[in-house]
């Protein structure tokens, strides 16, 4: 099976040279005070990257997913890079936040949330107080500090506690990349086509057999061991059969996860759980919506439960301590407010008896590197992390060189200064051009799904 290796005709070479430059203070043999990393410019580039028609409780993914890329320039000439969630609203918030951050030192990033909260209070029209805005800025500051000090991001943050970070297979039901409805989409603005010109070659995966075959191939291709089935798409019994078929492929040896994204009723979740109890289930992820419903399923089934929906902020923790809805929290540095925030969550998790994994939405290589560093500096991440990265076809990432490669289901923790990946500005410019042309400005999976299945709504199963 081959993805479109030359997507957008982009190619590059890995280049660590620019990371290996001497720190700005090294010439004079001075201390770190010699550089203040005062921010002179924050550049925000919204981008659209190709996405296949994968399915979730929210509907079907559109032809592109959106991200925002940050480049902060400092007085010392060092440029820090970052990536965060996409969408026009967030681009506008980032642009508003940028104005307040210019003139600050990149070393002082922990002061930015307060600075941005004050700014938001004074300017209600432009909410800069958004954890994903802060997380993008923080990442770019950490990258700049890493480059200035010659240290990798994970060394800066007290690690690495592991040299490699393990990821799980993130298996979605899906339509074929050349399903006719894909080409009806007015947003589509690249030269993908049918057959061997399709975005990818996985074909349609909407049966237990096709899903089990894809799981086998993901294990062979990437080495992933844990298998996460994105559910809440087909009737729950079909999804249960798909999980059983995956289990059979691995002879009962692969840790399994199933995530219906809260689209099941408590009754359905409890009924399906009876079969899950017979399988090597690592955890039951958000089968139902909200802490109280999750608590009801957890009490009834006794299964380990995880979430990226009902405990997603620090101010959800007090209720979670009371309700006990979960055993595992999927942290996400864009949602929890940065990498050190997720480390703090790890400390809390230790005392609450929780374990951590990482949540993912579609992302590019800067986030992939950031998630790897986060996995390396957070000992409580003991479950392999989610990532959508394998869905990003070769050549479509915006980093220099080929897409990052999983070996044995793992990525090596980058050791070059900062994030350890470089932006390829040609690829970035193309991804920005697609953003401008495609007209997508926010994610809307239900509208895309209604083009495949007119009248589709997100009813509960
Ligand atoms: O990409 O469709 C998707 C996923 O469903 C995503 O939006 C979720 O946030 O990956 C996520 C999850 O684990 O729930
Ligand atoms: Mg989830």
GROMACS .gro file of C-alpha atoms and ligand atoms in nm:
model
  476
    1UNK     CA    1   0.000   0.000   0.000
    2UNK     CA    2   0.148   0.338  -0.089
    3UNK     CA    3   0.037   0.686   0.008
    4UNK     CA    4   0.087   0.969  -0.237
    5UNK     CA    5   0.456   1.008  -0.170
    6UNK     CA    6   0.481   1.332  -0.359
    7UNK     CA    7   0.174   1.500  -0.219
    8UNK     CA    8   0.191   1.861  -0.337
    9UNK     CA    9   0.522   1.775  -0.502
   10UNK     CA   10   0.710   1.858  -0.187
   11UNK     CA   11   1.032   1.693  -0.080
   12UNK     CA   12   1.307   1.790   0.159
   13UNK     CA   13   1.612   1.672   0.347
   14UNK     CA   14   1.646   1.638   0.719
   15UNK     CA   15   1.870   1.922   0.832
   16UNK     CA   16   1.986   1.952   1.186
   17UNK     CA   17   2.263   2.196   1.093
   18UNK     CA   18   2.078   2.509   1.192
   19UNK     CA   19   1.995   2.358   1.533
   20UNK     CA   20   2.356   2.293   1.610
   21UNK     CA   21   2.459   2.658   1.604
   22UNK     CA   22   2.635   2.789   1.915
   23UNK     CA   23   2.400   2.939   2.175
   24UNK     CA   24   2.374   3.317   2.139
   25UNK     CA   25   2.568   3.375   2.464
   26UNK     CA   26   2.849   3.130   2.395
   27UNK     CA   27   3.088   3.364   2.211
   28UNK     CA   28   3.163   3.575   2.511
   29UNK     CA   29   3.162   3.279   2.744
   30UNK     CA   30   2.886   3.459   2.929
   31UNK     CA   31   2.590   3.336   3.123
   32UNK     CA   32   2.233   3.306   3.007
   33UNK     CA   33   2.152   3.658   3.131
   34UNK     CA   34   2.335   3.781   2.820
   35UNK     CA   35   2.033   3.696   2.611
   36UNK     CA   36   1.684   3.802   2.701
   37UNK     CA   37   1.508   3.646   2.401
   38UNK     CA   38   1.291   3.956   2.381
   39UNK     CA   39   1.011   3.884   2.135
   40UNK     CA   40   1.003   4.127   1.843
   41UNK     CA   41   0.749   3.955   1.618
   42UNK     CA   42   0.493   3.676   1.633
   43UNK     CA   43   0.392   3.539   1.295
   44UNK     CA   44   0.077   3.326   1.273
   45UNK     CA   45   0.021   3.116   0.961
   46UNK     CA   46  -0.311   2.932   0.930
   47UNK     CA   47  -0.278   2.617   0.723
   48UNK     CA   48  -0.494   2.340   0.575
   49UNK     CA   49  -0.348   1.989   0.543
   50UNK     CA   50  -0.510   1.697   0.357
   51UNK     CA   51  -0.739   1.469   0.556
   52UNK     CA   52  -0.905   1.147   0.438
   53UNK     CA   53  -1.281   1.087   0.496
   54UNK     CA   54  -1.247   0.921   0.837
   55UNK     CA   55  -1.553   0.883   1.058
   56UNK     CA   56  -1.637   0.963   1.418
   57UNK     CA   57  -1.943   1.044   1.627
   58UNK     CA   58  -1.911   1.401   1.497
   59UNK     CA   59  -1.955   1.286   1.134
   60UNK     CA   60  -1.693   1.269   0.858
   61UNK     CA   61  -1.367   1.458   0.833
   62UNK     CA   62  -1.356   1.714   0.551
   63UNK     CA   63  -1.086   1.723   0.281
   64UNK     CA   64  -0.854   1.928   0.505
   65UNK     CA   65  -0.784   1.982   0.870
   66UNK     CA   66  -0.682   2.324   0.998
   67UNK     CA   67  -0.389   2.421   1.216
   68UNK     CA   68  -0.212   2.743   1.314
   69UNK     CA   69   0.166   2.765   1.293
   70UNK     CA   70   0.358   3.016   1.505
   71UNK     CA   71   0.701   3.168   1.449
   72UNK     CA   72   0.830   3.402   1.719
   73UNK     CA   73   1.133   3.613   1.635
   74UNK     CA   74   1.352   3.737   1.919
   75UNK     CA   75   1.590   4.031   1.941
   76UNK     CA   76   1.873   3.778   1.954
   77UNK     CA   77   1.777   3.655   1.607
   78UNK     CA   78   1.656   3.321   1.734
   79UNK     CA   79   1.321   3.205   1.595
   80UNK     CA   80   1.101   2.969   1.795
   81UNK     CA   81   0.833   2.763   1.620
   82UNK     CA   82   0.505   2.617   1.743
   83UNK     CA   83   0.179   2.460   1.624
   84UNK     CA   84  -0.165   2.474   1.775
   85UNK     CA   85  -0.528   2.399   1.698
   86UNK     CA   86  -0.673   2.553   1.384
   87UNK     CA   87  -0.975   2.750   1.277
   88UNK     CA   88  -1.033   3.116   1.202
   89UNK     CA   89  -1.151   3.206   1.553
   90UNK     CA   90  -0.829   3.072   1.697
   91UNK     CA   91  -0.620   3.249   1.431
   92UNK     CA   92  -0.784   3.574   1.534
   93UNK     CA   93  -0.722   3.503   1.903
   94UNK     CA   94  -0.359   3.423   1.830
   95UNK     CA   95  -0.322   3.747   1.636
   96UNK     CA   96  -0.476   3.940   1.923
   97UNK     CA   97  -0.250   3.762   2.176
   98UNK     CA   98   0.058   3.826   1.961
   99UNK     CA   99   0.026   4.201   2.018
  100UNK     CA  100   0.055   4.154   2.394
  101UNK     CA  101   0.343   3.911   2.378
  102UNK     CA  102   0.568   4.125   2.158
  103UNK     CA  103   0.815   4.302   2.388
  104UNK     CA  104   0.809   4.019   2.647
  105UNK     CA  105   1.095   3.777   2.703
  106UNK     CA  106   1.043   3.424   2.571
  107UNK     CA  107   1.185   3.302   2.906
  108UNK     CA  108   0.881   3.456   3.078
  109UNK     CA  109   0.620   3.240   2.904
  110UNK     CA  110   0.468   3.128   3.236
  111UNK     CA  111   0.350   3.485   3.284
  112UNK     CA  112   0.160   3.489   2.955
  113UNK     CA  113  -0.170   3.335   3.079
  114UNK     CA  114  -0.214   3.619   3.330
  115UNK     CA  115  -0.111   3.875   3.071
  116UNK     CA  116  -0.357   3.733   2.818
  117UNK     CA  117  -0.637   3.702   3.075
  118UNK     CA  118  -0.595   4.072   3.159
  119UNK     CA  119  -0.598   4.156   2.790
  120UNK     CA  120  -0.913   3.947   2.740
  121UNK     CA  121  -1.086   4.124   3.030
  122UNK     CA  122  -1.014   4.458   2.864
  123UNK     CA  123  -1.111   4.348   2.515
  124UNK     CA  124  -1.412   4.119   2.520
  125UNK     CA  125  -1.429   4.107   2.140
  126UNK     CA  126  -1.097   3.923   2.112
  127UNK     CA  127  -1.070   3.649   2.370
  128UNK     CA  128  -0.699   3.581   2.402
  129UNK     CA  129  -0.759   3.368   2.709
  130UNK     CA  130  -0.765   3.029   2.537
  131UNK     CA  131  -0.544   2.738   2.649
  132UNK     CA  132  -0.470   2.644   2.287
  133UNK     CA  133  -0.351   3.000   2.214
  134UNK     CA  134  -0.124   2.991   2.517
  135UNK     CA  135  -0.002   2.639   2.435
  136UNK     CA  136   0.108   2.749   2.086
  137UNK     CA  137   0.294   3.051   2.225
  138UNK     CA  138   0.453   2.845   2.502
  139UNK     CA  139   0.576   2.586   2.253
  140UNK     CA  140   0.737   2.851   2.033
  141UNK     CA  141   0.903   3.010   2.341
  142UNK     CA  142   1.035   2.673   2.457
  143UNK     CA  143   1.171   2.608   2.109
  144UNK     CA  144   1.350   2.946   2.114
  145UNK     CA  145   1.489   2.883   2.465
  146UNK     CA  146   1.607   2.539   2.355
  147UNK     CA  147   1.784   2.684   2.055
  148UNK     CA  148   1.939   2.962   2.264
  149UNK     CA  149   2.065   2.721   2.528
  150UNK     CA  150   2.153   2.433   2.296
  151UNK     CA  151   1.915   2.199   2.484
  152UNK     CA  152   1.625   1.986   2.370
  153UNK     CA  153   1.278   2.074   2.493
  154UNK     CA  154   1.256   1.763   2.708
  155UNK     CA  155   1.588   1.843   2.878
  156UNK     CA  156   1.463   2.193   2.951
  157UNK     CA  157   1.155   2.045   3.121
  158UNK     CA  158   1.329   1.797   3.346
  159UNK     CA  159   1.360   1.492   3.127
  160UNK     CA  160   1.368   1.282   2.938
  161UNK     CA  161   1.245   1.008   3.167
  162UNK     CA  162   1.232   0.783   2.859
  163UNK     CA  163   1.423   0.793   2.528
  164UNK     CA  164   1.131   0.675   2.316
  165UNK     CA  165   0.761   0.748   2.342
  166UNK     CA  166   0.505   0.486   2.251
  167UNK     CA  167   0.193   0.553   2.045
  168UNK     CA  168  -0.123   0.351   1.974
  169UNK     CA  169  -0.292   0.262   1.644
  170UNK     CA  170  -0.579   0.508   1.601
  171UNK     CA  171  -0.824   0.311   1.385
  172UNK     CA  172  -1.115   0.494   1.220
  173UNK     CA  173  -1.395   0.356   1.007
  174UNK     CA  174  -1.386   0.548   0.684
  175UNK     CA  175  -1.491   0.599   0.326
  176UNK     CA  176  -1.243   0.536   0.046
  177UNK     CA  177  -1.028   0.839  -0.031
  178UNK     CA  178  -1.172   0.841  -0.384
  179UNK     CA  179  -1.538   0.805  -0.286
  180UNK     CA  180  -1.732   1.018  -0.542
  181UNK     CA  181  -1.867   1.248  -0.267
  182UNK     CA  182  -1.510   1.355  -0.185
  183UNK     CA  183  -1.485   1.517  -0.528
  184UNK     CA  184  -1.820   1.699  -0.496
  185UNK     CA  185  -1.674   1.901  -0.211
  186UNK     CA  186  -1.622   2.261  -0.317
  187UNK     CA  187  -1.346   2.293  -0.058
  188UNK     CA  188  -1.120   2.046  -0.236
  189UNK     CA  189  -0.835   2.241  -0.396
  190UNK     CA  190  -0.555   1.994  -0.470
  191UNK     CA  191  -0.493   1.744  -0.745
  192UNK     CA  192  -0.595   1.425  -0.563
  193UNK     CA  193  -0.793   1.193  -0.791
  194UNK     CA  194  -0.917   0.839  -0.827
  195UNK     CA  195  -0.734   0.506  -0.805
  196UNK     CA  196  -0.361   0.552  -0.761
  197UNK     CA  197  -0.413   0.929  -0.751
  198UNK     CA  198  -0.633   0.898  -0.443
  199UNK     CA  199  -0.508   1.063  -0.124
  200UNK     CA  200  -0.441   0.720   0.026
  201UNK     CA  201  -0.505   0.358  -0.057
  202UNK     CA  202  -0.681   0.224   0.255
  203UNK     CA  203  -1.012   0.203   0.067
  204UNK     CA  204  -1.347   0.185   0.243
  205UNK     CA  205  -1.336   0.043   0.597
  206UNK     CA  206  -1.691  -0.006   0.721
  207UNK     CA  207  -1.705  -0.372   0.822
  208UNK     CA  208  -1.543  -0.570   1.107
  209UNK     CA  209  -1.332  -0.764   0.854
  210UNK     CA  210  -1.200  -0.453   0.680
  211UNK     CA  211  -1.124  -0.294   1.018
  212UNK     CA  212  -0.937  -0.601   1.141
  213UNK     CA  213  -0.733  -0.605   0.821
  214UNK     CA  214  -0.643  -0.239   0.863
  215UNK     CA  215  -0.540  -0.304   1.226
  216UNK     CA  216  -0.310  -0.583   1.107
  217UNK     CA  217  -0.152  -0.353   0.849
  218UNK     CA  218  -0.107  -0.066   1.099
  219UNK     CA  219   0.072  -0.306   1.328
  220UNK     CA  220   0.295  -0.431   1.045
  221UNK     CA  221   0.364  -0.086   0.903
  222UNK     CA  222   0.416   0.116   1.222
  223UNK     CA  223   0.461  -0.144   1.494
  224UNK     CA  224   0.174  -0.012   1.708
  225UNK     CA  225   0.075  -0.257   1.979
  226UNK     CA  226  -0.232  -0.105   2.145
  227UNK     CA  227  -0.534  -0.082   1.914
  228UNK     CA  228  -0.783   0.202   1.963
  229UNK     CA  229  -1.110   0.171   1.774
  230UNK     CA  230  -1.289   0.498   1.708
  231UNK     CA  231  -1.653   0.398   1.761
  232UNK     CA  232  -1.984   0.588   1.774
  233UNK     CA  233  -2.010   0.552   1.396
  234UNK     CA  234  -2.177   0.219   1.306
  235UNK     CA  235  -2.435   0.030   1.515
  236UNK     CA  236  -2.266  -0.059   1.848
  237UNK     CA  237  -2.289  -0.436   1.788
  238UNK     CA  238  -2.103  -0.399   1.457
  239UNK     CA  239  -1.836  -0.197   1.634
  240UNK     CA  240  -1.814  -0.464   1.904
  241UNK     CA  241  -1.769  -0.725   1.629
  242UNK     CA  242  -1.494  -0.510   1.479
  243UNK     CA  243  -1.314  -0.500   1.815
  244UNK     CA  244  -1.351  -0.878   1.846
  245UNK     CA  245  -1.212  -0.921   1.493
  246UNK     CA  246  -0.912  -0.701   1.584
  247UNK     CA  247  -0.864  -0.908   1.899
  248UNK     CA  248  -0.861  -1.226   1.689
  249UNK     CA  249  -0.596  -1.085   1.453
  250UNK     CA  250  -0.361  -1.044   1.749
  251UNK     CA  251  -0.456  -1.369   1.920
  252UNK     CA  252  -0.586  -1.184   2.225
  253UNK     CA  253  -0.243  -1.024   2.286
  254UNK     CA  254  -0.309  -0.662   2.181
  255UNK     CA  255  -0.433  -0.413   2.443
  256UNK     CA  256  -0.766  -0.276   2.315
  257UNK     CA  257  -0.946   0.054   2.354
  258UNK     CA  258  -1.285   0.163   2.220
  259UNK     CA  259  -1.397   0.527   2.203
  260UNK     CA  260  -1.758   0.605   2.099
  261UNK     CA  261  -1.707   0.975   2.183
  262UNK     CA  262  -2.009   0.980   2.414
  263UNK     CA  263  -2.253   0.864   2.146
  264UNK     CA  264  -2.391   0.567   2.341
  265UNK     CA  265  -2.663   0.562   2.605
  266UNK     CA  266  -2.578   0.424   2.949
  267UNK     CA  267  -2.782   0.112   2.864
  268UNK     CA  268  -2.587   0.050   2.542
  269UNK     CA  269  -2.254   0.113   2.713
  270UNK     CA  270  -2.339  -0.133   2.993
  271UNK     CA  271  -2.464  -0.397   2.748
  272UNK     CA  272  -2.153  -0.377   2.523
  273UNK     CA  273  -1.933  -0.381   2.834
  274UNK     CA  274  -2.040  -0.740   2.911
  275UNK     CA  275  -1.848  -0.856   2.604
  276UNK     CA  276  -1.561  -0.615   2.667
  277UNK     CA  277  -1.508  -0.781   3.005
  278UNK     CA  278  -1.401  -1.096   2.816
  279UNK     CA  279  -1.138  -0.911   2.611
  280UNK     CA  280  -0.793  -0.759   2.687
  281UNK     CA  281  -0.948  -0.413   2.722
  282UNK     CA  282  -0.693  -0.152   2.827
  283UNK     CA  283  -0.969   0.105   2.880
  284UNK     CA  284  -1.322   0.210   2.788
  285UNK     CA  285  -1.302   0.565   2.656
  286UNK     CA  286  -1.594   0.809   2.682
  287UNK     CA  287  -1.868   0.560   2.592
  288UNK     CA  288  -2.121   0.808   2.736
  289UNK     CA  289  -2.126   1.183   2.778
  290UNK     CA  290  -2.057   1.366   3.105
  291UNK     CA  291  -1.908   1.275   3.441
  292UNK     CA  292  -2.229   1.141   3.595
  293UNK     CA  293  -2.305   0.903   3.308
  294UNK     CA  294  -1.940   0.790   3.301
  295UNK     CA  295  -1.959   0.722   3.676
  296UNK     CA  296  -2.273   0.512   3.627
  297UNK     CA  297  -2.102   0.296   3.361
  298UNK     CA  298  -1.781   0.268   3.563
  299UNK     CA  299  -1.972   0.154   3.874
  300UNK     CA  300  -2.186  -0.093   3.682
  301UNK     CA  301  -1.909  -0.248   3.471
  302UNK     CA  302  -1.597  -0.217   3.687
  303UNK     CA  303  -1.399  -0.153   3.366
  304UNK     CA  304  -1.109   0.095   3.358
  305UNK     CA  305  -1.250   0.413   3.204
  306UNK     CA  306  -1.071   0.697   3.027
  307UNK     CA  307  -1.170   1.040   2.900
  308UNK     CA  308  -1.076   1.331   2.685
  309UNK     CA  309  -1.425   1.475   2.730
  310UNK     CA  310  -1.542   1.489   3.090
  311UNK     CA  311  -1.212   1.588   3.256
  312UNK     CA  312  -1.042   1.832   3.021
  313UNK     CA  313  -0.954   2.125   3.247
  314UNK     CA  314  -0.816   2.172   3.595
  315UNK     CA  315  -1.150   2.305   3.713
  316UNK     CA  316  -1.315   1.971   3.622
  317UNK     CA  317  -1.096   1.789   3.873
  318UNK     CA  318  -1.288   1.877   4.190
  319UNK     CA  319  -1.606   1.720   4.048
  320UNK     CA  320  -1.410   1.422   3.918
  321UNK     CA  321  -1.269   1.358   4.266
  322UNK     CA  322  -1.628   1.353   4.394
  323UNK     CA  323  -1.785   1.154   4.106
  324UNK     CA  324  -1.498   0.915   4.026
  325UNK     CA  325  -1.584   0.884   3.654
  326UNK     CA  326  -1.241   0.776   3.528
  327UNK     CA  327  -0.914   0.595   3.587
  328UNK     CA  328  -0.719   0.743   3.297
  329UNK     CA  329  -0.712   1.099   3.164
  330UNK     CA  330  -0.597   1.168   2.809
  331UNK     CA  331  -0.403   1.490   2.844
  332UNK     CA  332  -0.356   1.729   2.555
  333UNK     CA  333  -0.121   2.022   2.589
  334UNK     CA  334  -0.343   2.235   2.364
  335UNK     CA  335  -0.643   2.181   2.594
  336UNK     CA  336  -0.475   2.175   2.936
  337UNK     CA  337  -0.268   2.487   2.865
  338UNK     CA  338   0.080   2.370   2.769
  339UNK     CA  339   0.337   2.106   2.842
  340UNK     CA  340   0.427   2.203   3.202
  341UNK     CA  341   0.050   2.213   3.272
  342UNK     CA  342   0.029   1.848   3.166
  343UNK     CA  343   0.327   1.772   3.391
  344UNK     CA  344   0.132   1.935   3.676
  345UNK     CA  345  -0.166   1.718   3.586
  346UNK     CA  346   0.070   1.421   3.616
  347UNK     CA  347   0.157   1.521   3.972
  348UNK     CA  348  -0.213   1.545   4.058
  349UNK     CA  349  -0.278   1.214   3.884
  350UNK     CA  350  -0.023   1.050   4.115
  351UNK     CA  351  -0.215   1.157   4.421
  352UNK     CA  352  -0.558   1.084   4.272
  353UNK     CA  353  -0.463   0.736   4.154
  354UNK     CA  354  -0.514   0.826   3.788
  355UNK     CA  355  -0.291   0.729   3.499
  356UNK     CA  356  -0.233   0.938   3.185
  357UNK     CA  357  -0.230   0.891   2.811
  358UNK     CA  358  -0.240   1.162   2.541
  359UNK     CA  359  -0.535   1.275   2.332
  360UNK     CA  360  -0.497   1.369   1.967
  361UNK     CA  361  -0.678   1.555   1.694
  362UNK     CA  362  -0.533   1.583   1.343
  363UNK     CA  363  -0.197   1.752   1.363
  364UNK     CA  364   0.131   1.816   1.185
  365UNK     CA  365   0.492   1.731   1.274
  366UNK     CA  366   0.551   2.017   1.519
  367UNK     CA  367   0.274   1.883   1.742
  368UNK     CA  368   0.407   1.531   1.685
  369UNK     CA  369   0.746   1.643   1.819
  370UNK     CA  370   0.578   1.832   2.107
  371UNK     CA  371   0.373   1.524   2.204
  372UNK     CA  372   0.689   1.315   2.199
  373UNK     CA  373   0.866   1.559   2.431
  374UNK     CA  374   0.559   1.568   2.656
  375UNK     CA  375   0.558   1.188   2.670
  376UNK     CA  376   0.925   1.205   2.761
  377UNK     CA  377   0.889   1.447   3.053
  378UNK     CA  378   0.573   1.308   3.211
  379UNK     CA  379   0.632   0.980   3.396
  380UNK     CA  380   0.257   0.936   3.456
  381UNK     CA  381   0.196   0.883   3.081
  382UNK     CA  382   0.207   0.507   3.114
  383UNK     CA  383  -0.042   0.426   2.836
  384UNK     CA  384   0.070   0.463   2.476
  385UNK     CA  385  -0.049   0.795   2.336
  386UNK     CA  386  -0.304   0.859   2.062
  387UNK     CA  387  -0.192   1.027   1.743
  388UNK     CA  388  -0.362   1.102   1.410
  389UNK     CA  389  -0.019   1.150   1.249
  390UNK     CA  390  -0.021   0.829   1.038
  391UNK     CA  391  -0.330   0.968   0.859
  392UNK     CA  392  -0.115   1.254   0.726
  393UNK     CA  393   0.012   1.131   0.391
  394UNK     CA  394   0.382   1.137   0.312
  395UNK     CA  395   0.497   1.472   0.176
  396UNK     CA  396   0.208   1.668   0.327
  397UNK     CA  397   0.373   1.759   0.658
  398UNK     CA  398   0.528   2.104   0.693
  399UNK     CA  399   0.851   1.994   0.857
  400UNK     CA  400   1.183   1.960   0.679
  401UNK     CA  401   1.245   1.612   0.545
  402UNK     CA  402   1.010   1.316   0.536
  403UNK     CA  403   0.725   1.257   0.783
  404UNK     CA  404   0.847   1.136   1.124
  405UNK     CA  405   0.875   0.756   1.133
  406UNK     CA  406   0.735   0.520   1.396
  407UNK     CA  407   0.956   0.224   1.471
  408UNK     CA  408   0.805  -0.050   1.683
  409UNK     CA  409   0.515   0.186   1.756
  410UNK     CA  410   0.751   0.446   1.903
  411UNK     CA  411   0.914   0.777   1.818
  412UNK     CA  412   1.260   0.861   1.946
  413UNK     CA  413   1.266   1.170   2.164
  414UNK     CA  414   1.436   1.443   1.954
  415UNK     CA  415   1.774   1.544   2.095
  416UNK     CA  416   1.843   1.855   1.884
  417UNK     CA  417   1.789   2.191   2.056
  418UNK     CA  418   1.430   2.302   2.108
  419UNK     CA  419   1.150   2.101   1.948
  420UNK     CA  420   1.399   1.915   1.730
  421UNK     CA  421   1.213   1.961   1.401
  422UNK     CA  422   1.244   2.245   1.148
  423UNK     CA  423   0.978   2.416   0.941
  424UNK     CA  424   1.003   2.372   0.565
  425UNK     CA  425   0.891   2.714   0.446
  426UNK     CA  426   0.797   2.594   0.096
  427UNK     CA  427   0.565   2.330   0.240
  428UNK     CA  428   0.428   2.585   0.489
  429UNK     CA  429   0.357   2.831   0.207
  430UNK     CA  430   0.171   2.563   0.010
  431UNK     CA  431  -0.034   2.459   0.312
  432UNK     CA  432  -0.123   2.826   0.369
  433UNK     CA  433  -0.217   2.865   0.002
  434UNK     CA  434  -0.450   2.564   0.031
  435UNK     CA  435  -0.598   2.725   0.343
  436UNK     CA  436  -0.666   3.045   0.153
  437UNK     CA  437  -0.817   2.865  -0.145
  438UNK     CA  438  -1.024   2.594   0.028
  439UNK     CA  439  -1.250   2.829   0.223
  440UNK     CA  440  -1.270   2.594   0.524
  441UNK     CA  441  -1.249   2.808   0.836
  442UNK     CA  442  -1.373   2.575   1.114
  443UNK     CA  443  -1.411   2.197   1.144
  444UNK     CA  444  -1.762   2.081   1.056
  445UNK     CA  445  -1.779   1.701   1.036
  446UNK     CA  446  -2.160   1.685   1.038
  447UNK     CA  447  -2.193   1.897   0.722
  448UNK     CA  448  -1.937   1.674   0.547
  449UNK     CA  449  -2.120   1.362   0.666
  450UNK     CA  450  -2.452   1.492   0.534
  451UNK     CA  451  -2.300   1.498   0.185
  452UNK     CA  452  -2.232   1.123   0.216
  453UNK     CA  453  -2.556   1.044   0.401
  454UNK     CA  454  -2.821   1.314   0.348
  455UNK     CA  455  -3.013   1.387   0.665
  456UNK     CA  456  -2.741   1.242   0.894
  457UNK     CA  457  -2.765   1.359   1.255
  458UNK     CA  458  -2.564   1.268   1.563
  459UNK     CA  459  -2.833   1.064   1.738
  460UNK     CA  460  -2.741   0.845   2.033
  461UNK     CA  461  -2.710   0.468   1.987
  462LIG     O1  462  -1.060   1.305   1.488
  462LIG     O2  463  -1.270   1.259   1.468
  462LIG     C1  464  -1.167   1.268   1.535
  462LIG     C2  465  -1.170   1.230   1.682
  462LIG     O3  466  -1.296   1.185   1.719
  462LIG     C3  467  -1.131   1.349   1.766
  462LIG     O4  468  -1.203   1.462   1.729
  462LIG     C4  469  -1.146   1.328   1.914
  462LIG     O5  470  -1.125   1.448   1.979
  462LIG     O6  471  -0.953   1.188   1.895
  462LIG     C5  472  -1.047   1.238   1.976
  462LIG     C6  473  -1.092   1.144   2.084
  462LIG     O7  474  -1.014   1.064   2.130
  462LIG     O8  475  -1.206   1.155   2.130
  463LIG    MG1  476  -1.151   1.014   2.292
   0.00000   0.00000   0.00000
